[in-house]
Amino acid sequence: MNLLGGHSRVSQQRSAKNKKNRTLRVRNRGARERALIEAAAKLFADQGYEHTTTREIAAKAGCAEGLISRYFKGESGLLRTIVESQIAQKPSTPAPLPASIQEEVRRLVEEEVQHLWDDREFLKMVIPQMILSPSLGREISQIPDRRAVKIVERLRNYKEAAGLSSDELNAFATSIIGLGFLFGFWRPVTLGQEREASKRMAASMGAILSRAF
Amino acid sequence: MNLLGGHSRVSQQRSAKNKKNRTLRVRNRGARERALIEAAAKLFADQGYEHTTTREIAAKAGCAEGLISRYFKGESGLLRTIVESQIAQKPSTPAPLPASIQEEVRRLVEEEVQHLWDDREFLKMVIPQMILSPSLGREISQIPDRRAVKIVERLRNYKEAAGLSSDELNAFATSIIGLGFLFGFWRPVTLGQEREASKRMAASMGAILSRAF
Amino acid sequence: MNLLGGHSRVSQQRSAKNKKNRTLRVRNRGARERALIEAAAKLFADQGYEHTTTREIAAKAGCAEGLISRYFKGESGLLRTIVESQIAQKPSTPAPLPASIQEEVRRLVEEEVQHLWDDREFLKMVIPQMILSPSLGREISQIPDRRAVKIVERLRNYKEAAGLSSDELNAFATSIIGLGFLFGFWRPVTLGQEREASKRMAASMGAILSRAF
Amino acid sequence: MNLLGGHSRVSQQRSAKNKKNRTLRVRNRGARERALIEAAAKLFADQGYEHTTTREIAAKAGCAEGLISRYFKGESGLLRTIVESQIAQKPSTPAPLPASIQEEVRRLVEEEVQHLWDDREFLKMVIPQMILSPSLGREISQIPDRRAVKIVERLRNYKEAAGLSSDELNAFATSIIGLGFLFGFWRPVTLGQEREASKRMAASMGAILSRAF
DNA sequence: GATGAATGAGCCTTCATTCAT
DNA sequence: AATGAATGAAGGCTCATTCAT
């Protein structure tokens, strides 16, 4: 009941009983945002974005549900924030070049497998959204494409790479990335193959590919 | 029989028990089930299972919403029915063996690319669910695994295949399937790469792989 | 937990316990719509549109909240429906013409006062919305404008009306409507004047106006 | 002093108790209060009280949201402050009496129309609340009632007014106020009639009314 | 004193399922 | 057998207020 006698829809004066057993408030926006992002990323990966409620995210992050809307403009904004920060991620320092291209190919395959496995939480989270939204897919494709460019550059350091045209080299690098996806993420995570078996298969295939030179 | 035109298993179970008025009833029920399956498969692929309402499915199929619960025990049963019928699908007739293993490898890659492209609607539909449900992933992994076995069998017809161990051959076949997935589905559909570019990359890679022998 | 192991956001299978103590379902869409309209009109008038929750409307109408969205496209659609049906209302049968224009003026004022009093629930409901939305105001202004035209027509039946120009006659009729609004609605309902006092004032003013001829 | 520039009663109460640093503090607090009142009055009139958030008010006033609770005991207190200051408003200096009562009646109508037009922002703000709260309506009705008394007093200066009883005179004055409301606020602001057309209608009606004497 | 981060109750809406017709 | 009206349990979001800083 407000000033004018009407029932206010929103302003129900918080009664005295709420003063007790209230959680201590902390003021730290940055930490709250990070907690929400972390909680959401985990839940999105585990249950899927569609099955994750803002209630769950807030509970896991230990803060109020309303902050999701306020900080990220809604649940979808939270997803977008996570995706964008992942896309913007800086590349790691490159490994030293092995002596032979065969060695390098094997190493690349192994590295990609590991990399995709490390990113599995992110992939589980975004793949359903990529399928729904072509534009998101295109945005995310920057990640493997940039990696492919890096691989081509590395392979060009070996004289044997001269035997392949630019397009072939590009297809080769893209395929290495793809095999990383396949054996690092797709088969172990999505198809449920045992991870060690996946890695062995990848290593076999790396060895076979290295013979292309 | 393709996914979207497949006979529903439910309709086959039920068709026997209607003794009277059989022709009419069977035709009606079967037709309705097929209409629902077809409508659902299209909508699930386009909008995702999570964003497809039973209302939409019924509207597109031209029948009442309640039938989804009645025939398929709910929306999820409809998805299950579709997935199961796809898994149970009979393999198509194999192509004749080319003269050289190089030719065969190139052909296999191309065939896989085409195959995964043809199945893109199904994949778009199930991938988000596979990520959510390891058991579904394991079930679906039967499909590529059976194909890999077939590929191994075919490659064994060439003497050059003897140079690879059984594990290597298996990894090789699995990788071919994976490249089919990569260039037939993943890159064109999910990452938004132009389909022809994807096919060219796949052909390049097929050529490179064929040199492994 | 659904088919795929994920938690469905919406499809929580209704457990068996709900089968008991469920209200009997009646299938009568028209009656439901009318009940909702009636309940909403009353609540909107009493508490204001902004302070009326769909929960309250549904409870008062004795049906499920979701129907408001389904039938009227939301709470606002319910308001729109009510307003439109009021605007479209057929005019009542006109009273017989009194012998003198003086009598007619007094009668008109009285009639308008009564009319606006009768419509007070509707006015209480729409006025806040009219103030918010100019377009709604313009739409609703059709009601008094049509009434003013009718009044002008009636007055033209008396030779004394010839003493007023068309504009004057129009202003006169509009003022009669306005006095009806003033003493029939505004003062008794909004300013809290005692209704009988309002009516007496209106009668006084009617008498004074009648001397204009 | 106009509504939107009026001194807050709260600020005057508080201004005394700050002994130290008075000038600065008083100026700041008073200025903030005035800024909040001004911002709120504008927003309440434009969007309605119900649709105005404290966030918006604070943003427009250029100060912190929390001050609304602190200074005015919440958003509703802000509205109450505005309304009370308007009700308490001093009457303006009366115009000189024209030679004829006819002239005076025409002048009064015109004056009222202008007056209600000037107050339109205030009316847009309070009308929805008046409809919700009879007590607020009664409080606000002081404003037109006091004006009606003033009009009666003025009319009594003319001998022609003696032809009307006290009640009639009162009804006449109240009707003039009502026509001011009708043509100065209701029709142009709420019904969307063009303002000049409203004024012309009012002038016509003023002329007609003046013939009552 | 002033700020604005944080709270959390409550709102409208959606939608799979049920069941009277 | 088929329909679609009705249900009701969440879900995301808003926003006045509180209170740590």
XYZ file of C-alpha atoms in Angstrom, chain B residues 55 76 80 129 133 136, chain C residues 2-6 70:
12
model
C 2.674 -25.926 -31.315
C 11.477 -35.643 -26.573
C 14.252 -39.970 -30.026
C 21.822 -33.045 -27.810
C 24.088 -36.374 -23.380
C 23.395 -40.259 -27.082
C 14.651 -35.775 -20.208
C 15.555 -38.219 -22.864
C 19.014 -37.003 -23.348
C 19.940 -36.630 -19.761
C 19.587 -32.869 -19.783
C -2.833 -16.770 -25.166
